[in-house]
Coordinates of C-alpha atoms (C1' of nucleotides) in Angstrom, one line a residue:
Chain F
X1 CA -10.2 83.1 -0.1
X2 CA -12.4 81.8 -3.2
X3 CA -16.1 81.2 -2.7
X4 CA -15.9 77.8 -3.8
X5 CA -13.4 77.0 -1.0
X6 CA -16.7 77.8 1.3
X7 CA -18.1 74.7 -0.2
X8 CA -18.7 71.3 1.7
X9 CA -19.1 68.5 -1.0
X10 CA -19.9 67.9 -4.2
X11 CA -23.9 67.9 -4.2
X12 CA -23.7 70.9 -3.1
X13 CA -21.0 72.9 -4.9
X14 CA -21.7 76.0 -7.1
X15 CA -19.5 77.4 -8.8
X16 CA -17.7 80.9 -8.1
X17 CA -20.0 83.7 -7.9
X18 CA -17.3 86.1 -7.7
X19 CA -15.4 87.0 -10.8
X20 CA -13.5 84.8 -12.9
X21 CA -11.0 85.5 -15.6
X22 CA -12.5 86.4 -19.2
X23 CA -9.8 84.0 -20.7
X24 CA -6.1 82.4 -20.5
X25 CA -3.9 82.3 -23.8
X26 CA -1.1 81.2 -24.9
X27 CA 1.4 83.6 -27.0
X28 CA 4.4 82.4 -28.9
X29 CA 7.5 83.8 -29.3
X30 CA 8.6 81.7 -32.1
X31 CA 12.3 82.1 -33.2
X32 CA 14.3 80.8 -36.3
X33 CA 17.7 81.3 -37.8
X34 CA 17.5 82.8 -41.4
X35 CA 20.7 82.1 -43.4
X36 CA 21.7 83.8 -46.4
X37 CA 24.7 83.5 -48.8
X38 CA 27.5 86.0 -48.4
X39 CA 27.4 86.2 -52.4
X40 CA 30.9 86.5 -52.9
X41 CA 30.9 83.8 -55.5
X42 CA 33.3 81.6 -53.0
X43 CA 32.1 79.1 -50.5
X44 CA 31.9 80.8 -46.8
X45 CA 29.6 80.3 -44.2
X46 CA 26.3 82.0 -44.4
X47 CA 25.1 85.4 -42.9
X48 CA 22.7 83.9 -40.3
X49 CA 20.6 86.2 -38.6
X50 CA 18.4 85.4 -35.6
X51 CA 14.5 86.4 -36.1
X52 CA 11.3 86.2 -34.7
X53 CA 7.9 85.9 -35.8
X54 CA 5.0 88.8 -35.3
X55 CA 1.8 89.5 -36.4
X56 CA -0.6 93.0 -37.7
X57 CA -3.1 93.3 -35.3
X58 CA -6.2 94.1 -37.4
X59 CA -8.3 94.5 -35.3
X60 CA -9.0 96.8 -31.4
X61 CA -7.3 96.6 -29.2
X62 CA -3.9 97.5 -30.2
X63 CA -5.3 97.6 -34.4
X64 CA -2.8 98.2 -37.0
X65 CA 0.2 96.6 -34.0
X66 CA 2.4 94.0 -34.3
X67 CA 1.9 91.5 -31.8
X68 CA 2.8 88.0 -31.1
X69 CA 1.2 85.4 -32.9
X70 CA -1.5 83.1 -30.0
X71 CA -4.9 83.0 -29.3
X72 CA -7.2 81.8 -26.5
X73 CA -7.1 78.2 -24.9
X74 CA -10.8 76.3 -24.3
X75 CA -11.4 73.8 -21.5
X76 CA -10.7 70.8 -22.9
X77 CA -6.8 71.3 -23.7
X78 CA -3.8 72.0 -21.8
X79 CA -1.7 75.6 -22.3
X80 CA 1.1 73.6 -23.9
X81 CA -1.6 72.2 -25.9
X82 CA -3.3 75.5 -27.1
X83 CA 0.2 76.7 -27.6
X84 CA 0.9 73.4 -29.6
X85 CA -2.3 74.0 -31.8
X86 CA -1.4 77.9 -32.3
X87 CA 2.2 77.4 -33.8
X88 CA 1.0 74.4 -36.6
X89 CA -1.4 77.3 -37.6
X90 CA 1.1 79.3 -38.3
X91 CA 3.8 77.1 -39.2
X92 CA 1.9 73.5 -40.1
X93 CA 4.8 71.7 -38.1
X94 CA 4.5 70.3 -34.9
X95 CA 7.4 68.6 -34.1
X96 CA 10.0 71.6 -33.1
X97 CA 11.1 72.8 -29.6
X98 CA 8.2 74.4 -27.4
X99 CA 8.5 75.6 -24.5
X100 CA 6.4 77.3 -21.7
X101 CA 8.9 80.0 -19.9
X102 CA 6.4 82.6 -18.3
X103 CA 3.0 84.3 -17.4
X104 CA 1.7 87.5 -17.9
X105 CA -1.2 88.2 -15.2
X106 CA -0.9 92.2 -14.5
X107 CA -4.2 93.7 -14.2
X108 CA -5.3 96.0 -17.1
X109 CA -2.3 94.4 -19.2
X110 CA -5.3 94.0 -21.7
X111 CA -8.0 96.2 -22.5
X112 CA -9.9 93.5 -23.4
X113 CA -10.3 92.4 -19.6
X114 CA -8.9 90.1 -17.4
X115 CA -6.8 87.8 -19.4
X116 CA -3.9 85.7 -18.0
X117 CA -1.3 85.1 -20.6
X118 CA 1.1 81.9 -20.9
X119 CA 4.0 82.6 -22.6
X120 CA 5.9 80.2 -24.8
X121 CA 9.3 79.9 -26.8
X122 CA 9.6 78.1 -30.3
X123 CA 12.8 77.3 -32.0
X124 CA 11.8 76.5 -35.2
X125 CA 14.4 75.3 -38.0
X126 CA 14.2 77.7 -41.0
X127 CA 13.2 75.1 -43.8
X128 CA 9.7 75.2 -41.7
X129 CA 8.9 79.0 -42.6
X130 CA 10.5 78.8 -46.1
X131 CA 6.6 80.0 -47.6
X132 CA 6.6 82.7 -45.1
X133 CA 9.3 84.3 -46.1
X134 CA 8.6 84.0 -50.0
X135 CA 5.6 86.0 -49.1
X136 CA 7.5 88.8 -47.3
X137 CA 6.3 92.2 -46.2
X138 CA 2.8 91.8 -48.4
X139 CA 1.9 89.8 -45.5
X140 CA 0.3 90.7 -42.0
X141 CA 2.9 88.0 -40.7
X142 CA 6.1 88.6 -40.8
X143 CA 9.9 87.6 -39.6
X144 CA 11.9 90.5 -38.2
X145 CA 15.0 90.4 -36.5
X146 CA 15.1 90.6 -33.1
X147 CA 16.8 93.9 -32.3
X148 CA 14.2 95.3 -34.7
X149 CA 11.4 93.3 -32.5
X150 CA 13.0 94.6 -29.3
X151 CA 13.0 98.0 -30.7
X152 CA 9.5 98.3 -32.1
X153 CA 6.5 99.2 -30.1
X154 CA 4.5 95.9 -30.0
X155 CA 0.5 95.4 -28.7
X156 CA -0.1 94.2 -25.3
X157 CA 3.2 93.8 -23.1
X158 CA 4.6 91.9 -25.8
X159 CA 7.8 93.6 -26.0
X160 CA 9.1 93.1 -22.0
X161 CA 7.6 88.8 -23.3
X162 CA 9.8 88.8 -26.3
X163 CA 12.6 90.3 -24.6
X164 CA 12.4 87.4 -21.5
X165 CA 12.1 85.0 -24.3
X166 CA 15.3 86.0 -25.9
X167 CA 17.3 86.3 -22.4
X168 CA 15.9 82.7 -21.7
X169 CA 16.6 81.2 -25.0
X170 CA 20.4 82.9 -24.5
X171 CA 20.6 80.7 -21.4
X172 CA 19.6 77.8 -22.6
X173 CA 21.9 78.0 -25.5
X174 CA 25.0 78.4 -23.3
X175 CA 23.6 75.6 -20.8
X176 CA 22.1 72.9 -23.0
X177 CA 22.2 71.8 -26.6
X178 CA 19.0 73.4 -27.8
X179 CA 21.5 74.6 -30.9
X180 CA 20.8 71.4 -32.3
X181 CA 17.2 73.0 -33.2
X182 CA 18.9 75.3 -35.8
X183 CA 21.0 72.7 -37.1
X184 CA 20.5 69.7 -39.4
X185 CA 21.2 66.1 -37.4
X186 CA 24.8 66.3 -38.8
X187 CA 27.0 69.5 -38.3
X188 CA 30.5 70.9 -38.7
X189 CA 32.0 72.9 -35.9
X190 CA 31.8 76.0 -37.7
X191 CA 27.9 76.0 -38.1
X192 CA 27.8 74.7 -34.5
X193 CA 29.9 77.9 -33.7
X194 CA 28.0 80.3 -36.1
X195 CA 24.7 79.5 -34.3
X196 CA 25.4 80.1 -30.8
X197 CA 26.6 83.4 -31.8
X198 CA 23.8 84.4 -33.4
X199 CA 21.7 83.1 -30.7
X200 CA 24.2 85.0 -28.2
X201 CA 26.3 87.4 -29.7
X202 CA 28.8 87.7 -27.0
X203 CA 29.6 84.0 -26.8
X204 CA 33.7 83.8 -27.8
X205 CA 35.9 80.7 -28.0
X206 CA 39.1 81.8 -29.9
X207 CA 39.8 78.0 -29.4
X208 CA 36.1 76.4 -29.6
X209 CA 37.3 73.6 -32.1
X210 CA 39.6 72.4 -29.7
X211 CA 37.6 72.6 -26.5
X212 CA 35.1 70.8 -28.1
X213 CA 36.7 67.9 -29.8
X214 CA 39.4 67.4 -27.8
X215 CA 38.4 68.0 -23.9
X216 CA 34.6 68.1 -24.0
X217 CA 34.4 65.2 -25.8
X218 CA 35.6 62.8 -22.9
X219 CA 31.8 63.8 -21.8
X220 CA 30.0 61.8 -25.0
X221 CA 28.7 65.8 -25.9
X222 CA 29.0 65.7 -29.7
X223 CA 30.1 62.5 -31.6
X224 CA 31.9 62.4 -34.6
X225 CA 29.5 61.2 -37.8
X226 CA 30.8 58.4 -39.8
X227 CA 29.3 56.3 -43.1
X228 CA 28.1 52.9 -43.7
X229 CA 31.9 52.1 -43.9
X230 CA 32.6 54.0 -40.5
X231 CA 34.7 56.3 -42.4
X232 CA 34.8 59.8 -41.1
X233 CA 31.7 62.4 -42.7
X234 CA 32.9 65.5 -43.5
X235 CA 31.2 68.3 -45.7
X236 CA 32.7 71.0 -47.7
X237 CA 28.9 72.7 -48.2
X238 CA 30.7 76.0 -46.6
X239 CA 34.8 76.0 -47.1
X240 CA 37.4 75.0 -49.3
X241 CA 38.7 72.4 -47.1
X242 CA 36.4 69.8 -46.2
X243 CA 35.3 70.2 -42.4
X244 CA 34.6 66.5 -39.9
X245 CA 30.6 66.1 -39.4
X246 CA 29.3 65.6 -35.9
X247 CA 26.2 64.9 -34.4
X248 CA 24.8 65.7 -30.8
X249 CA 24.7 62.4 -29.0
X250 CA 21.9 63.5 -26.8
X251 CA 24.5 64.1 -23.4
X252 CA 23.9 67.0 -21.5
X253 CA 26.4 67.5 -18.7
X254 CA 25.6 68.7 -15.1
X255 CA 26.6 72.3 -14.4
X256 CA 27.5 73.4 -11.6
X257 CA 28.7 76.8 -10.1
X258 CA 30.7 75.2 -6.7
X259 CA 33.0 72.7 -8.8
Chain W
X1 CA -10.1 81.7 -32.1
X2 CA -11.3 83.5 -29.7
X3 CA -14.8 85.6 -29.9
X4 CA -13.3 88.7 -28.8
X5 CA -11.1 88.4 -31.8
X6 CA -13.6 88.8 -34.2
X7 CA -14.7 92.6 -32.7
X8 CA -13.4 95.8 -34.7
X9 CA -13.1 98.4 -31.8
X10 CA -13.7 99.3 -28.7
X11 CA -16.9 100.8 -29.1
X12 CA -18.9 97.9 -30.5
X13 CA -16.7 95.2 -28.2
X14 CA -18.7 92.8 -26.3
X15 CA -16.9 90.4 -23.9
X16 CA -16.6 86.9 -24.5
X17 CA -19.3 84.4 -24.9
X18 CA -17.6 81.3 -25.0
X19 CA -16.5 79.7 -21.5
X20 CA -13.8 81.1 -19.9
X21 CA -11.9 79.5 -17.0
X22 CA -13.3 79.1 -13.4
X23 CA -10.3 80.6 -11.9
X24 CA -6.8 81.3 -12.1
X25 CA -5.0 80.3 -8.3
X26 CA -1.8 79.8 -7.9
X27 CA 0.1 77.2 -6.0
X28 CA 2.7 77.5 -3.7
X29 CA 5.6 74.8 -2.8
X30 CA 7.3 76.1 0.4
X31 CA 10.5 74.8 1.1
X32 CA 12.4 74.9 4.4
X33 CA 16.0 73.3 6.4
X34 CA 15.1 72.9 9.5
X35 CA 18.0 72.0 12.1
X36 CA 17.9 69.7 14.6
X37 CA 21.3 69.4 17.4
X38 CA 23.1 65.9 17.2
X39 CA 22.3 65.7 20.7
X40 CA 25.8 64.3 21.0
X41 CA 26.7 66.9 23.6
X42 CA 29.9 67.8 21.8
X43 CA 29.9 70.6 19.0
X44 CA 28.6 69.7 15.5
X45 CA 26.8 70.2 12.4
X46 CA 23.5 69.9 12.6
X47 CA 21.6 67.4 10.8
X48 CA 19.3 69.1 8.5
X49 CA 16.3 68.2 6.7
X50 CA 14.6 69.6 3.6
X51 CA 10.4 70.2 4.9
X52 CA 7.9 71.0 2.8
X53 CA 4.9 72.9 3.7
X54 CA 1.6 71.6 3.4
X55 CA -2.0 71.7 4.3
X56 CA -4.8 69.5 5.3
X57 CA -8.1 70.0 3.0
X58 CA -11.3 70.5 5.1
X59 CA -13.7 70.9 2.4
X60 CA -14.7 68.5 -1.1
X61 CA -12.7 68.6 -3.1
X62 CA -10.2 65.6 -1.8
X63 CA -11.2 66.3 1.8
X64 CA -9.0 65.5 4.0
X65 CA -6.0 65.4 2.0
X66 CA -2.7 67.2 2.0
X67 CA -2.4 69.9 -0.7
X68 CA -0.3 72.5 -1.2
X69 CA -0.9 76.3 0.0
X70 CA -2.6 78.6 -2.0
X71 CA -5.7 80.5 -3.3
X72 CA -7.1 82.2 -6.0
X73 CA -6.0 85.7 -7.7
X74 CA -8.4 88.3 -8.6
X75 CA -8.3 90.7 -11.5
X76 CA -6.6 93.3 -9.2
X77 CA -3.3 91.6 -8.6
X78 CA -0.9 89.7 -10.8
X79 CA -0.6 86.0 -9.8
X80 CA 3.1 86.9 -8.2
X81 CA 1.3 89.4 -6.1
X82 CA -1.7 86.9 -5.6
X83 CA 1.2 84.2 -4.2
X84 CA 3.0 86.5 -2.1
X85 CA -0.2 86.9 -0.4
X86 CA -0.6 83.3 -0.1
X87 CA 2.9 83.1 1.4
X88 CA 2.3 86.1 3.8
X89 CA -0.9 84.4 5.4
X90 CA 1.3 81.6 5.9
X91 CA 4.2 82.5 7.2
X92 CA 3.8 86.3 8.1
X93 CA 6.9 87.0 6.2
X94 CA 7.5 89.2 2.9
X95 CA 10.7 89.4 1.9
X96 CA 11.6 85.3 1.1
X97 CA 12.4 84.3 -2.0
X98 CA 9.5 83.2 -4.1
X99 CA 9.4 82.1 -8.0
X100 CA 7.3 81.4 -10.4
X101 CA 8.0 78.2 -12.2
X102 CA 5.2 76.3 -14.4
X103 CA 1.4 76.4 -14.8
X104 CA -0.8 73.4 -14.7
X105 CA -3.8 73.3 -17.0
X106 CA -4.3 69.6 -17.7
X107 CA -8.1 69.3 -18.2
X108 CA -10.1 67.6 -15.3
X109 CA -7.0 68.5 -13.3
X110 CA -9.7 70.5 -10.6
X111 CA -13.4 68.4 -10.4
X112 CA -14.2 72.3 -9.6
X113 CA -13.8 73.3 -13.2
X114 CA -11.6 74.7 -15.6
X115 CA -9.3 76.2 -13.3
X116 CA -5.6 76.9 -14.3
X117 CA -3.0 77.0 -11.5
X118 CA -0.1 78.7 -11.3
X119 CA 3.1 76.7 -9.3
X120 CA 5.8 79.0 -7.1
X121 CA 8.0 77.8 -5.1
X122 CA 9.5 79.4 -1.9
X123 CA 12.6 79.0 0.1
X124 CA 12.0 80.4 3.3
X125 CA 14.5 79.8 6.4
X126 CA 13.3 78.3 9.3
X127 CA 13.7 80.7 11.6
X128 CA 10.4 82.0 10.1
X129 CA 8.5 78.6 10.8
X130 CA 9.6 78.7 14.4
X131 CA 6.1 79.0 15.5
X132 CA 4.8 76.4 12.9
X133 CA 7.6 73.9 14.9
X134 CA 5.6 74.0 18.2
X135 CA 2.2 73.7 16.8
X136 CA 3.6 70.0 14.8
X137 CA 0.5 67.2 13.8
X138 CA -2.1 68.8 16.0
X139 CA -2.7 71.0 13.4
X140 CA -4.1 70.9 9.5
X141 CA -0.8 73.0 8.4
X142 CA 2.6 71.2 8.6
X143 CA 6.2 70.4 7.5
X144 CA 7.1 67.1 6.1
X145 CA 10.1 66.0 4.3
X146 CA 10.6 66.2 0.7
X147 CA 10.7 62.6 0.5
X148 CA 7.7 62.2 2.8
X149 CA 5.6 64.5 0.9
X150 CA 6.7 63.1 -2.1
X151 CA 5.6 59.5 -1.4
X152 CA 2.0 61.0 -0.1
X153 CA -1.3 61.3 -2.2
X154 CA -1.5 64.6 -2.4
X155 CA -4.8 66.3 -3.5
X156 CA -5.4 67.5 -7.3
X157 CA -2.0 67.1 -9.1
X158 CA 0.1 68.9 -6.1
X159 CA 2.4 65.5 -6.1
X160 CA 3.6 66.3 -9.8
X161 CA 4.2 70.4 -8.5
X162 CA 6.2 69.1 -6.1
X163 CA 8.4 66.6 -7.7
X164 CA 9.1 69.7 -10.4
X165 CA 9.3 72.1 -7.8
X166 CA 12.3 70.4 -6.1
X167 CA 13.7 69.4 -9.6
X168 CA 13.7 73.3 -10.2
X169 CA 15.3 74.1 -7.0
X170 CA 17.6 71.2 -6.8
X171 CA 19.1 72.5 -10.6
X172 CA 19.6 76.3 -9.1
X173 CA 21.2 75.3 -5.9
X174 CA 23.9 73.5 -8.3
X175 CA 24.1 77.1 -10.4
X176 CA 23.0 79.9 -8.6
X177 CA 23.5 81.4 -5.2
X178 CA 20.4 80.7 -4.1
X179 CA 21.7 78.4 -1.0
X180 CA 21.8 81.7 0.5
X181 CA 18.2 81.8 1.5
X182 CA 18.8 78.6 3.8
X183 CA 22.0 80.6 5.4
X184 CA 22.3 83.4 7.7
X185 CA 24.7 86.5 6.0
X186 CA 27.4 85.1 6.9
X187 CA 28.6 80.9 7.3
X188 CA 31.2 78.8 7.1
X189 CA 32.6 76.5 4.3
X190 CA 30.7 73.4 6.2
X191 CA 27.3 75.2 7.0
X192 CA 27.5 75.6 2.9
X193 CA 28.2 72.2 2.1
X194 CA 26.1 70.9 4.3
X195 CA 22.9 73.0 3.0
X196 CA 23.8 72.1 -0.9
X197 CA 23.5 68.3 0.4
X198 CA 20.6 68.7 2.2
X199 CA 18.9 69.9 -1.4
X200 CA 20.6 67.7 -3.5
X201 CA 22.0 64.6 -1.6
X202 CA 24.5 63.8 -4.6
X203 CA 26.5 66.3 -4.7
X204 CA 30.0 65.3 -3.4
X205 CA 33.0 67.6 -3.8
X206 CA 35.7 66.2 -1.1
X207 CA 37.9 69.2 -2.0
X208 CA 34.5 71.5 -1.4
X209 CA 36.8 73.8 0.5
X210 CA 39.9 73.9 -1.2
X211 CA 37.8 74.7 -4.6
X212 CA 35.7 77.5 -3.4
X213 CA 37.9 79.3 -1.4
X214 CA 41.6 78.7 -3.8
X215 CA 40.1 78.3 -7.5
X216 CA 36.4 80.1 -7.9
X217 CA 37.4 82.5 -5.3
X218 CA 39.2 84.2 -8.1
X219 CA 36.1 84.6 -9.9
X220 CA 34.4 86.6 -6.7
X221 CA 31.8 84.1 -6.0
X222 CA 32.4 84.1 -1.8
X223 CA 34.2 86.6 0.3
X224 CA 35.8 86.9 3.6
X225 CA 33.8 88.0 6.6
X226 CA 35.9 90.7 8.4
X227 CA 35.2 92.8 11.2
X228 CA 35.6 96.4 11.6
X229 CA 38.9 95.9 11.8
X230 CA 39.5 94.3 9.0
X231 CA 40.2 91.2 10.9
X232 CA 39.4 87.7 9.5
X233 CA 35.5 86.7 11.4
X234 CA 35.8 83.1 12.8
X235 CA 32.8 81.3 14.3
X236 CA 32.9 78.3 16.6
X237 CA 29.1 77.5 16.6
X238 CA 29.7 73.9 14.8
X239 CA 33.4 72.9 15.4
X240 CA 35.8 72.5 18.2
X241 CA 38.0 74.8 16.5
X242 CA 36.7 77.8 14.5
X243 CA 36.4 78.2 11.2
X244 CA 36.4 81.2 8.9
X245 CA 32.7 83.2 8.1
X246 CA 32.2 84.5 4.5
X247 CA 29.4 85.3 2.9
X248 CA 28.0 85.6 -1.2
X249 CA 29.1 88.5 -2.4
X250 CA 26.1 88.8 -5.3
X251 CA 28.5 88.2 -7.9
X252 CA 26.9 84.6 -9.9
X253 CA 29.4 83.2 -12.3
X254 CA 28.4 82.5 -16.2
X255 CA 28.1 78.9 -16.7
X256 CA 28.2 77.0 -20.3
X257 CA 28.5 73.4 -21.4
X258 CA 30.6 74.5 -24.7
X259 CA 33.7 76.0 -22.5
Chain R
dT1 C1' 42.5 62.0 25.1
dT2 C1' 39.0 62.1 21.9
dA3 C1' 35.6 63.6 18.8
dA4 C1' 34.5 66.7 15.5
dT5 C1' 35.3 69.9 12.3
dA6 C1' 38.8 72.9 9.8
dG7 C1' 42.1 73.2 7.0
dT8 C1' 47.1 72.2 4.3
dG9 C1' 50.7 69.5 1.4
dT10 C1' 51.6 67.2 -2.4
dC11 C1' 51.3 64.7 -6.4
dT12 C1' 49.6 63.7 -11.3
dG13 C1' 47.2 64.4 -15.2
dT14 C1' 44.0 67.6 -17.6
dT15 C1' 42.5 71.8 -19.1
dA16 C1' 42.3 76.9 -20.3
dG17 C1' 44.0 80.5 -22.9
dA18 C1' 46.9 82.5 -26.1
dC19 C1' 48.9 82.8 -30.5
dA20 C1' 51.3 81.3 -34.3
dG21 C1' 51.4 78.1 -37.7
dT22 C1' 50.0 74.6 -41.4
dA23 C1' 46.2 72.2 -44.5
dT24 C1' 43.0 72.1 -48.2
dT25 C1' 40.8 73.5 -52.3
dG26 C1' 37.4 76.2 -55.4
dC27 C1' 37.8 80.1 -57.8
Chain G
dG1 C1' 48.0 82.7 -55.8
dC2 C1' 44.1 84.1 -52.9
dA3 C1' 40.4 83.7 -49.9
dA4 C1' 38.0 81.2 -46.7
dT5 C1' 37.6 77.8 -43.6
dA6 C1' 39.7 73.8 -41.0
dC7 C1' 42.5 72.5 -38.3
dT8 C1' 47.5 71.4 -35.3
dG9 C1' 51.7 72.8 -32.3
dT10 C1' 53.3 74.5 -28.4
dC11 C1' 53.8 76.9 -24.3
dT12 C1' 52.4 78.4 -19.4
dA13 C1' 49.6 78.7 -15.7
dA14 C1' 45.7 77.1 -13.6
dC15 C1' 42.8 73.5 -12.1
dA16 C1' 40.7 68.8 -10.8
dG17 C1' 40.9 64.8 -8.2
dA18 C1' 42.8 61.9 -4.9
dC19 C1' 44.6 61.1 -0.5
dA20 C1' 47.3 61.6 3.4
dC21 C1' 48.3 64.7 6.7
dT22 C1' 48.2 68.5 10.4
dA23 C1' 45.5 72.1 13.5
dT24 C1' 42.3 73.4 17.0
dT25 C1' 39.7 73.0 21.1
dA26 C1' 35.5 71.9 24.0
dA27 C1' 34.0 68.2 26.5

DNA sequence: TTAATAGTGTCTGTTAGACAGTATTGC
DNA sequence: GCAATACTGTCTAACAGACACTATTAA
């Protein structure tokens, strides 16, 4: 039991005499889609390729490290908060997906002392980092793919975080429509497609254009985008053939393993 | 950023000067079914009722309020060690399901201090509260139903854990196996039912039986219960005439909204 | 006999899954 | 015409959802 459970009332509380933690920050493991053109001179869909965002440590512990990019909350703001104030430092946009998933509390996990860590997930559209990746490897900051990330050796226990981060973010692109974060508000089935793979490779619908029109959309998931007229949008940014434009309607359906 | 940031190595590394919290407990939402006979005399289901542990405060802060149990961590233990501990001077049982799910760090949350709290949630059968039963409102520690507990004042923020608590569990009882906690190894089709209802009242499935044991069965989600002969395990506990005992078999299908 | 639960029969319309085929159009 | 993506046709087996029906047996 904590000391200050010993306490009766206010007047005459003290605070904890035993030890405390030396600090509780937030780390984020911020993903985005990079896209780049197959170069074949015809229109195709683009080589997308799912990254994440790390830092050089420069300094102990862990100096000369990649690590994920964070830093330490103060009293007067929330984790999500903190979290919040971390990624528009390192991306200056505050309006993208966050989301807490985890923390990291075993002792000695930093040589520091004892310091509780609250992990986060960002998806973050790629036109947000668009400077970063001008800059490329010059920088201390840096996008690498993820089964690069998974492979390296990272500071801290920032590996096993980015790895939960990645199996969580796989979930919650089967089970939700977080997919719209690497999307622009209006879509064609293909990009739609494209993503989830690259978010989870092993996702396969030989008839996904079909499911998703004709069945699913009895449940209001996506709706088809139309112009002022209410004429069908379509795009033909990535085919030959001009492809219908949808947009999530902001329905998630109830899952359910029993029926 | 955070003073220990701005040290070079180990050797000249002073700890933190800035404030760090007042303490890192965590928080624990213990869920239960308890069973109660009809009382009708004849053989039947049991009505069942989703408790939730709590505690009476003794001490300022929000003396003599309900809260929920839990303590403080220290820098030897990680906070899922620090809430199984929590959960074993509770209940004197180990081996219940226990999982982390959010943190709570609004400031002011504690009048204490800055103190950062850690929310788990249990599901722990009732056969392990048997003892808690007998004692009932004589003492400070006691079950109360979700909805009870939900409609209390609860001390600090413990009203908004709870209300995410059984959001959490009432989503994974939809898509995971975890209605197994509440069962014993092996049930019937209407001890199954029953226990998904009693977490989450709207789910109806009038063909419950017909879908889990003809359709999903396919997909390895329940077994038979067979004895060493490899005959068919019936049970008559609940019904008039017997019904068939299976139990999980581990197996927890892939779910998706896209197909 | 009745109450209480366990299960089956049967029907209709929908969906899944597979695979082949046609459509469109910039290059 | 080719390449690349966007669809549509068609078939079968499985499934969902509804609702009525039978089965079993202790009290």
């Amino acid at each position: 039991m904590h000391p200050t459970d010993e306490i009766e009332n206010e007047s005459n509380y003290t605070p904890a005499k035993y030890r405390t933690p030396d600090g509780a920050p937030s780390d984020i493991v911020m993903f985005t889609i990079t896209s780049e053109d197959k170069g074949t001179g015809k229109k195709a869909l683009p080589d997308r390729k799912l990254e994440v965002l790390l830092i050089q440590r420069k300094k102990w512990p862990f100096e000369g490290q990649w690590a994920l990019p964070g830093g330490f909350s103060d009293e007067n703001e929330s984790m999500y908060d903190c979290a919040r104030r971390e990624l528009m430092e390192e991306t200056s946009v505050a309006d993208v997906h966050l989301e807490y998933f985890n923390v990291y509390s075993e002792p000695n996990r930093d040589p520091r002392g004892w310091i509780i860590s609250h992990a986060f997930f960002a998806l973050v559209h790629e036109r947000y980092l668009a400077d970063r990746k001008a800059q490329d490897d010059a920088a201390d900051v840096r996008l690498f793919p993820v089964e690069e990330a998974l492979a390296m050796e990272l500071a801290f226990d920032h590996g096993r975080i980015v790895r939960d981060a990645l199996e969580r973010v796989r979930a919650k692109m089967r089970t939700t429509t977080i997919a719209k974060e690497f999307l622009p508000d209006e879509f064609t089935i293909g990009e739609l497609y494209q993503v989830i793979r690259t978010v989870v490779p092993d996702f396969e619908e030989p008839n996904f254009i079909r499911k998703i029109t004709s069945t699913r959309s009895r449940y209001g998931l996506l709706e088809e985008a139309k112009d002022e007229q209410g004429k069908p949008k379509q795009s033909n940014r990535y085919s030959q053939r001009a492809a219908q434009l949808y947009r999530f309607t902001g329905f998630v359906p109830e899952l359910s393993i029993y029926g």
